[in-house]
CSV table of C-alpha atoms in Angstrom, one decimal:
chain,number,residue,atom,x,y,z
A,1,UNK,CA,8.3,-17.2,-17.6
A,2,UNK,CA,11.6,-16.9,-15.7
A,3,UNK,CA,11.8,-17.2,-11.9
A,4,UNK,CA,12.2,-13.4,-11.7
A,5,UNK,CA,9.3,-12.5,-14.0
A,6,UNK,CA,5.9,-11.9,-12.4
A,7,UNK,CA,2.8,-13.8,-13.6
A,8,UNK,CA,-0.1,-12.2,-15.5
A,9,UNK,CA,-3.8,-11.8,-14.9
A,10,UNK,CA,-6.7,-10.4,-16.9
A,11,UNK,CA,-7.7,-6.8,-16.1
A,12,UNK,CA,-11.4,-7.7,-15.4
A,13,UNK,CA,-13.6,-9.8,-17.7
A,14,UNK,CA,-13.2,-7.4,-20.6
A,15,UNK,CA,-9.7,-6.0,-20.1
A,16,UNK,CA,-6.2,-6.8,-21.3
A,17,UNK,CA,-3.7,-9.3,-19.8
A,18,UNK,CA,-1.3,-7.5,-17.6
A,19,UNK,CA,1.4,-8.3,-15.0
A,20,UNK,CA,-0.1,-9.1,-11.7
A,21,UNK,CA,1.6,-6.0,-10.3
A,22,UNK,CA,1.7,-2.6,-12.0
A,23,UNK,CA,3.7,0.5,-11.5
A,24,UNK,CA,2.4,3.8,-10.1
A,25,UNK,CA,4.4,6.5,-11.9
A,26,UNK,CA,3.1,9.7,-10.2
A,27,UNK,CA,6.1,10.2,-8.0
A,28,UNK,CA,8.5,10.4,-10.9
A,29,UNK,CA,7.4,13.9,-11.5
A,30,UNK,CA,4.9,14.9,-8.8
A,31,UNK,CA,3.9,14.7,-5.2
A,32,UNK,CA,6.9,13.2,-3.4
A,33,UNK,CA,9.5,15.9,-3.7
A,34,UNK,CA,12.6,16.0,-6.0
A,35,UNK,CA,13.2,13.0,-8.2
A,36,UNK,CA,16.0,11.8,-10.5
A,37,UNK,CA,14.8,11.6,-14.1
A,38,UNK,CA,17.5,9.1,-15.1
A,39,UNK,CA,16.7,6.8,-12.1
A,40,UNK,CA,13.1,7.0,-13.0
A,41,UNK,CA,13.7,6.0,-16.6
A,42,UNK,CA,15.9,3.1,-15.4
A,43,UNK,CA,13.0,2.1,-13.1
A,44,UNK,CA,10.5,2.0,-16.0
A,45,UNK,CA,12.9,-0.2,-18.0
A,46,UNK,CA,13.6,-2.6,-15.1
A,47,UNK,CA,9.9,-2.9,-14.3
A,48,UNK,CA,9.2,-4.0,-17.9
A,49,UNK,CA,12.1,-6.6,-17.7
A,50,UNK,CA,10.4,-8.0,-14.6
A,51,UNK,CA,7.0,-8.4,-16.3
A,52,UNK,CA,5.3,-5.2,-15.1
A,53,UNK,CA,3.1,-4.1,-18.0
A,54,UNK,CA,0.5,-1.8,-16.4
A,55,UNK,CA,1.8,1.8,-16.0
A,56,UNK,CA,-0.4,4.2,-14.2
A,57,UNK,CA,-0.4,8.0,-14.6
A,58,UNK,CA,-2.9,10.9,-14.8
A,59,UNK,CA,-3.3,14.3,-16.4
A,60,UNK,CA,-3.3,15.9,-12.9
A,61,UNK,CA,0.1,14.6,-12.0
A,62,UNK,CA,2.2,17.7,-12.4
A,63,UNK,CA,-0.4,19.3,-14.7
A,64,UNK,CA,0.4,16.9,-17.5
A,65,UNK,CA,4.1,16.7,-16.8
A,66,UNK,CA,4.0,13.0,-15.7
A,67,UNK,CA,2.4,12.0,-19.0
A,68,UNK,CA,5.0,13.9,-21.0
A,69,UNK,CA,7.8,12.3,-19.0
A,70,UNK,CA,6.5,8.8,-19.6
A,71,UNK,CA,5.8,9.4,-23.4
A,72,UNK,CA,9.3,8.3,-24.7
A,73,UNK,CA,9.2,5.1,-22.7
A,74,UNK,CA,5.7,4.3,-23.9
A,75,UNK,CA,6.6,5.0,-27.6
A,76,UNK,CA,9.7,2.8,-27.3
A,77,UNK,CA,7.6,-0.1,-25.9
A,78,UNK,CA,4.1,0.6,-27.3
A,79,UNK,CA,3.2,-3.1,-28.0
A,80,UNK,CA,4.5,-4.3,-24.6
A,81,UNK,CA,2.8,-1.9,-22.2
A,82,UNK,CA,-0.7,-1.0,-21.1
A,83,UNK,CA,-1.1,2.7,-20.6
A,84,UNK,CA,-3.5,3.9,-17.9
A,85,UNK,CA,-4.2,7.5,-17.4
A,86,UNK,CA,-7.1,9.6,-15.9
A,87,UNK,CA,-9.2,12.7,-16.2
A,88,UNK,CA,-11.4,14.7,-13.7
A,89,UNK,CA,-9.0,16.8,-11.7
A,90,UNK,CA,-9.1,20.1,-13.6
A,91,UNK,CA,-6.8,23.1,-12.9
A,92,UNK,CA,-8.5,26.5,-12.8
A,93,UNK,CA,-6.6,28.9,-15.0
A,94,UNK,CA,-6.4,31.5,-12.3
A,95,UNK,CA,-5.5,29.1,-9.5
A,96,UNK,CA,-2.7,26.7,-10.7
A,97,UNK,CA,-2.3,25.0,-7.3
A,98,UNK,CA,-6.0,24.1,-7.0
A,99,UNK,CA,-7.9,21.1,-8.4
A,100,UNK,CA,-11.6,20.9,-9.1
A,101,UNK,CA,-13.5,17.8,-10.1
A,102,UNK,CA,-15.1,17.8,-13.5
A,103,UNK,CA,-17.0,14.9,-15.1
A,104,UNK,CA,-19.0,16.9,-17.6
A,105,UNK,CA,-18.9,15.7,-21.3
A,106,UNK,CA,-17.1,18.8,-22.8
A,107,UNK,CA,-14.3,18.5,-20.3
A,108,UNK,CA,-13.9,14.7,-20.8
A,109,UNK,CA,-13.4,15.3,-24.6
A,110,UNK,CA,-11.0,18.1,-23.9
A,111,UNK,CA,-9.0,16.0,-21.4
A,112,UNK,CA,-8.7,12.9,-23.6
A,113,UNK,CA,-7.3,14.9,-26.5
A,114,UNK,CA,-4.8,16.6,-24.3
A,115,UNK,CA,-3.7,13.3,-22.8
A,116,UNK,CA,-3.3,11.7,-26.3
A,117,UNK,CA,-1.1,14.6,-27.3
A,118,UNK,CA,1.1,14.5,-24.2
A,119,UNK,CA,1.5,10.8,-24.3
A,120,UNK,CA,2.0,10.9,-28.1
A,121,UNK,CA,-0.1,7.8,-28.7
A,122,UNK,CA,-3.1,7.1,-30.9
A,123,UNK,CA,-5.1,5.3,-28.2
A,124,UNK,CA,-5.2,5.1,-24.4
A,125,UNK,CA,-5.4,1.5,-23.2
A,126,UNK,CA,-7.2,2.2,-19.9
A,127,UNK,CA,-8.9,5.5,-19.3
A,128,UNK,CA,-10.1,6.3,-15.7
A,129,UNK,CA,-12.5,8.7,-14.3
A,130,UNK,CA,-10.1,9.9,-11.5
A,131,UNK,CA,-12.7,11.3,-9.1
A,132,UNK,CA,-16.5,11.5,-9.0
A,133,UNK,CA,-18.4,14.8,-9.6
A,134,UNK,CA,-21.6,14.1,-7.8
A,135,UNK,CA,-23.3,16.9,-9.8
A,136,UNK,CA,-23.0,14.9,-13.0
A,137,UNK,CA,-24.9,11.6,-13.3
A,138,UNK,CA,-22.3,8.8,-13.5
A,139,UNK,CA,-24.3,7.3,-16.4
A,140,UNK,CA,-23.8,10.5,-18.4
A,141,UNK,CA,-20.0,10.5,-17.7
A,142,UNK,CA,-19.6,6.8,-18.6
A,143,UNK,CA,-21.7,7.3,-21.8
A,144,UNK,CA,-19.2,9.9,-23.0
A,145,UNK,CA,-16.3,7.6,-22.1
A,146,UNK,CA,-18.0,4.8,-24.0
A,147,UNK,CA,-18.2,7.1,-27.0
A,148,UNK,CA,-14.4,7.4,-26.8
A,149,UNK,CA,-14.1,3.7,-27.0
A,150,UNK,CA,-16.3,3.6,-30.1
A,151,UNK,CA,-14.2,6.4,-31.7
A,152,UNK,CA,-11.0,4.4,-31.1
A,153,UNK,CA,-9.4,6.9,-28.7
A,154,UNK,CA,-9.7,4.6,-25.7
A,155,UNK,CA,-9.7,0.8,-25.4
A,156,UNK,CA,-11.0,0.1,-21.9
A,157,UNK,CA,-12.7,2.1,-19.2
A,158,UNK,CA,-11.8,2.5,-15.5
A,159,UNK,CA,-13.2,4.3,-12.5
A,160,UNK,CA,-11.4,5.6,-9.4
A,161,UNK,CA,-12.8,6.0,-5.9
A,162,UNK,CA,-16.4,5.0,-6.7
A,163,UNK,CA,-18.9,3.3,-4.5
A,164,UNK,CA,-20.3,-0.1,-5.1
A,165,UNK,CA,-23.6,1.5,-6.3
A,166,UNK,CA,-21.8,3.9,-8.6
A,167,UNK,CA,-19.9,1.0,-10.1
A,168,UNK,CA,-23.1,-0.9,-10.8
A,169,UNK,CA,-24.7,2.2,-12.4
A,170,UNK,CA,-21.6,2.7,-14.6
A,171,UNK,CA,-21.5,-1.0,-15.6
A,172,UNK,CA,-25.0,-0.8,-16.8
A,173,UNK,CA,-23.9,1.7,-19.4
A,174,UNK,CA,-20.6,0.1,-20.6
A,175,UNK,CA,-18.2,-2.6,-19.4
A,176,UNK,CA,-15.7,-1.4,-16.8
A,177,UNK,CA,-12.3,-3.1,-16.8
A,178,UNK,CA,-11.0,-1.8,-13.5
A,179,UNK,CA,-11.7,0.2,-10.3
A,180,UNK,CA,-8.8,1.9,-8.7
A,181,UNK,CA,-9.0,2.8,-5.0
A,182,UNK,CA,-6.7,3.0,-2.0
A,183,UNK,CA,-6.4,-0.5,-0.5
A,184,UNK,CA,-3.7,-1.6,1.9
A,185,UNK,CA,-3.1,-2.9,5.4
A,186,UNK,CA,-4.0,0.6,6.6
A,187,UNK,CA,-7.0,1.3,4.2
A,188,UNK,CA,-9.7,-1.3,3.8
A,189,UNK,CA,-13.0,0.7,3.5
A,190,UNK,CA,-13.6,-0.5,0.0
A,191,UNK,CA,-14.2,-4.0,1.2
A,192,UNK,CA,-17.7,-3.0,2.4
A,193,UNK,CA,-19.4,-2.5,-0.9
A,194,UNK,CA,-16.8,-1.8,-3.7
A,195,UNK,CA,-15.0,-5.2,-3.6
A,196,UNK,CA,-18.3,-7.3,-3.6
A,197,UNK,CA,-19.6,-5.2,-6.5
A,198,UNK,CA,-16.4,-5.6,-8.5
A,199,UNK,CA,-16.4,-9.4,-7.9
A,200,UNK,CA,-20.0,-9.7,-9.0
A,201,UNK,CA,-19.5,-7.6,-12.2
A,202,UNK,CA,-16.1,-9.1,-13.2
A,203,UNK,CA,-14.2,-5.9,-12.6
A,204,UNK,CA,-10.5,-5.9,-11.5
A,205,UNK,CA,-9.4,-4.0,-8.5
A,206,UNK,CA,-6.3,-1.8,-8.9
A,207,UNK,CA,-5.1,-0.8,-5.4
A,208,UNK,CA,-3.2,2.4,-5.3
A,209,UNK,CA,-0.9,3.2,-2.3
A,210,UNK,CA,-0.7,-0.5,-1.3
A,211,UNK,CA,2.4,0.6,0.6
A,212,UNK,CA,0.6,3.3,2.6
A,213,UNK,CA,2.5,6.0,0.6
A,214,UNK,CA,5.7,4.5,2.0
A,215,UNK,CA,4.6,4.5,5.7
A,216,UNK,CA,4.1,0.7,5.6
A,217,UNK,CA,7.7,0.2,4.5
A,218,UNK,CA,9.1,2.1,7.5
A,219,UNK,CA,10.7,4.7,5.1
A,220,UNK,CA,9.4,7.5,7.3
A,221,UNK,CA,7.6,7.7,10.7
A,222,UNK,CA,6.5,11.4,10.8
A,223,UNK,CA,5.9,13.3,7.6
A,224,UNK,CA,6.5,16.7,9.2
A,225,UNK,CA,9.9,15.7,10.5
A,226,UNK,CA,11.1,13.2,7.8
A,227,UNK,CA,9.8,14.6,4.4
A,228,UNK,CA,10.6,17.7,2.4
A,229,UNK,CA,8.3,20.7,2.4
A,230,UNK,CA,6.9,19.9,-1.1
A,231,UNK,CA,5.8,16.4,-0.2
A,232,UNK,CA,2.0,16.1,-0.2
A,233,UNK,CA,2.1,13.4,2.5
A,234,UNK,CA,2.6,16.2,5.0
A,235,UNK,CA,-1.0,17.1,4.3
A,236,UNK,CA,-2.4,13.7,5.2
A,237,UNK,CA,-3.7,13.3,8.7
A,238,UNK,CA,-2.4,9.8,9.5
A,239,UNK,CA,1.2,10.7,8.8
A,240,UNK,CA,1.6,13.6,11.1
A,241,UNK,CA,1.6,14.4,14.9
A,242,UNK,CA,0.1,12.0,17.3
A,243,UNK,CA,-1.5,10.0,14.5
A,244,UNK,CA,1.9,9.2,13.0
A,245,UNK,CA,3.3,7.9,16.3
A,246,UNK,CA,0.2,5.7,16.9
A,247,UNK,CA,0.3,4.3,13.4
A,248,UNK,CA,4.1,3.6,13.6
A,249,UNK,CA,3.4,1.2,16.5
A,250,UNK,CA,1.0,-0.7,14.3
A,251,UNK,CA,3.9,-2.0,12.1
A,252,UNK,CA,5.1,-4.4,14.8
A,253,UNK,CA,3.1,-7.4,13.5
A,254,UNK,CA,4.2,-6.6,10.0
A,255,UNK,CA,7.8,-6.7,11.2
A,256,UNK,CA,7.2,-10.1,12.8
A,257,UNK,CA,5.8,-11.5,9.6
A,258,UNK,CA,8.6,-10.0,7.6
A,259,UNK,CA,11.2,-11.6,9.8
A,260,UNK,CA,9.6,-15.0,9.3
A,261,UNK,CA,9.9,-14.6,5.5
A,262,UNK,CA,13.3,-12.9,5.6
A,263,UNK,CA,11.5,-10.1,3.7
A,264,UNK,CA,11.1,-6.3,4.0
A,265,UNK,CA,8.1,-4.6,5.6
A,266,UNK,CA,7.1,-3.4,2.1
A,267,UNK,CA,7.1,-6.9,0.7
A,268,UNK,CA,4.8,-8.1,3.4
A,269,UNK,CA,2.4,-5.2,2.7
A,270,UNK,CA,2.4,-6.0,-1.0
A,271,UNK,CA,2.1,-9.8,-0.4
A,272,UNK,CA,-1.0,-9.0,1.7
A,273,UNK,CA,-2.4,-6.8,-1.1
A,274,UNK,CA,-1.7,-9.4,-3.8
A,275,UNK,CA,-3.4,-12.1,-1.7
A,276,UNK,CA,-6.7,-10.1,-1.7
A,277,UNK,CA,-7.2,-11.8,-5.1
A,278,UNK,CA,-7.6,-15.2,-3.4
A,279,UNK,CA,-9.4,-13.9,-0.3
A,280,UNK,CA,-12.0,-12.0,-2.4
A,281,UNK,CA,-12.0,-14.1,-5.6
A,282,UNK,CA,-11.3,-11.3,-8.1
A,283,UNK,CA,-8.4,-9.9,-10.1
A,284,UNK,CA,-6.2,-7.6,-8.0
A,285,UNK,CA,-3.3,-5.7,-9.6
A,286,UNK,CA,-1.6,-3.4,-7.0
A,287,UNK,CA,0.3,-0.4,-8.4
A,288,UNK,CA,3.1,0.5,-5.9
A,289,UNK,CA,5.0,3.6,-6.9
A,290,UNK,CA,8.7,3.9,-6.9
A,291,UNK,CA,11.5,5.8,-8.6
A,292,UNK,CA,14.3,3.3,-8.0
A,293,UNK,CA,15.1,0.1,-10.0
A,294,UNK,CA,16.1,-1.7,-6.8
A,295,UNK,CA,12.7,-1.0,-5.3
A,296,UNK,CA,10.9,-2.5,-8.4
A,297,UNK,CA,12.9,-5.7,-7.9
A,298,UNK,CA,11.9,-5.7,-4.2
A,299,UNK,CA,8.3,-5.0,-5.0
A,300,UNK,CA,7.9,-7.6,-7.7
A,301,UNK,CA,9.6,-10.2,-5.5
A,302,UNK,CA,6.6,-9.8,-3.1
A,303,UNK,CA,4.4,-11.6,-5.7
A,304,UNK,CA,6.2,-14.8,-4.8
A,305,UNK,CA,5.5,-14.5,-1.0
A,306,UNK,CA,2.6,-16.5,0.3
A,307,UNK,CA,1.3,-15.5,3.7
A,308,UNK,CA,-0.1,-18.2,5.9
A,309,UNK,CA,-3.6,-18.1,7.4
A,310,UNK,CA,-2.0,-17.5,10.8
A,311,UNK,CA,0.0,-14.5,9.4
A,312,UNK,CA,-3.1,-13.1,7.7
A,313,UNK,CA,-4.9,-13.3,11.0
A,314,UNK,CA,-2.1,-11.5,12.8
A,315,UNK,CA,-2.3,-8.7,10.2
A,316,UNK,CA,-6.1,-8.5,10.2
A,317,UNK,CA,-6.7,-6.0,13.0
A,318,UNK,CA,-4.3,-3.3,11.8
A,319,UNK,CA,-6.6,-1.3,9.6
A,320,UNK,CA,-9.2,-1.0,12.4
A,321,UNK,CA,-6.6,0.7,14.6
A,322,UNK,CA,-5.3,3.3,12.2
A,323,UNK,CA,-5.5,6.8,13.5
A,324,UNK,CA,-6.5,9.6,11.1
A,325,UNK,CA,-8.2,9.5,7.7
A,326,UNK,CA,-6.3,8.9,4.5
A,327,UNK,CA,-7.2,12.4,3.3
A,328,UNK,CA,-7.9,15.6,5.1
A,329,UNK,CA,-11.1,15.8,3.0
A,330,UNK,CA,-12.7,12.5,2.5
A,331,UNK,CA,-15.7,13.9,0.5
A,332,UNK,CA,-14.2,13.0,-2.8
A,333,UNK,CA,-13.4,9.3,-1.9
A,334,UNK,CA,-15.8,6.4,-2.1
A,335,UNK,CA,-15.8,6.1,1.7
A,336,UNK,CA,-17.0,9.7,2.0
A,337,UNK,CA,-20.1,8.8,-0.1
A,338,UNK,CA,-21.1,5.4,1.3
C-alpha cells in the first residue's frame, strides 16, 4: 500500500473487504444542483486510484439516472469495485416528484431487476433497504432480500435508517453486512441503540453525510442564500434561517482542531467519523460525496489524521447544540422510530 492509498476493512463479519472510506455518488446526478459529468467521471477514477472501492448509489437518485451514469465506470472496473445500491423509495407514476416508501416483496423484486438493468451488471454487491416501511414486517422484507442472495442477484444485504431493534430482527433472518445512517459531528442519534446493536451483531456502519452535507466543510453557511434553487439542502431545517446561523457558530472548535493539524474543516469532520471505529469497536466506512477529484484527495487524506483525546473532547459537545432536525420529516429515520 502506498502512502497515498487508504487502508482496507471488512464490511461487517460477512461482507467484502473495502477501502476504509467509500464514495457517495448521489450528487453526481441528483440533489445538489448542476454537475459536470466529466469532472464526476474523473472523480470516480481518482477515488479508485486512492483505494476507494465502495461506491454508493440508489435507484431513487434521479429516478435511476445515477445508476445509469455510474454503469460505464462499474463495467470498466467490475473486479475492483464494490457496488452498493438501494430500493424502497418508489416514484408514483402520476406524481414524478414524490417518493413513497415500499418494502413489499413484489416491489423489491421489481426494483432489483430494474437496478441490475441500469447498472448493467449480473449481481449487486451490497443491496440496501433504503427506508423502512413500518406497514411491512422487516422479517418479511429481509426474507425476500435473502432470496435474492440465494438466486445470485445480490451478494450482501444492507439496511438504511433502521433502529437497533429492527437490525436485530433483520439479522435473525439473514446476515446483514452494513447499516447506513447519517452520522457526523452534527448527527449522533444512532449512537443510542443502532451502534451498540451493530457492534454486537458484527455489522459495519456506513455513515452517510459525514460532512453534514457540506455544512461541516464551511462550503456554505445558509442554504437559502448560498445554494441554487434545485438544491435539496434548502429543504433541511438546520441549514436555513436562524438555525443555520446558530449552527455555523458551532464550527469554531472544528476550526481550532483543523488549524492544529494544518487540515481543512472537512478533513477534521471525516477524521472524527473514521475514529468512531476505534471509539465504538466496529467497522466504520464513511461515504462522503463529492464531484471533484481534488476533494477525493482531500477526503481520503483525512484517513491519516489521528485526533487526540483532548481534541475529541473539544468536539464532543457539538452535536448536542445543533439547531434543527436533519430532515423536515423525521418519521422515516431511525431516530423518528426510537
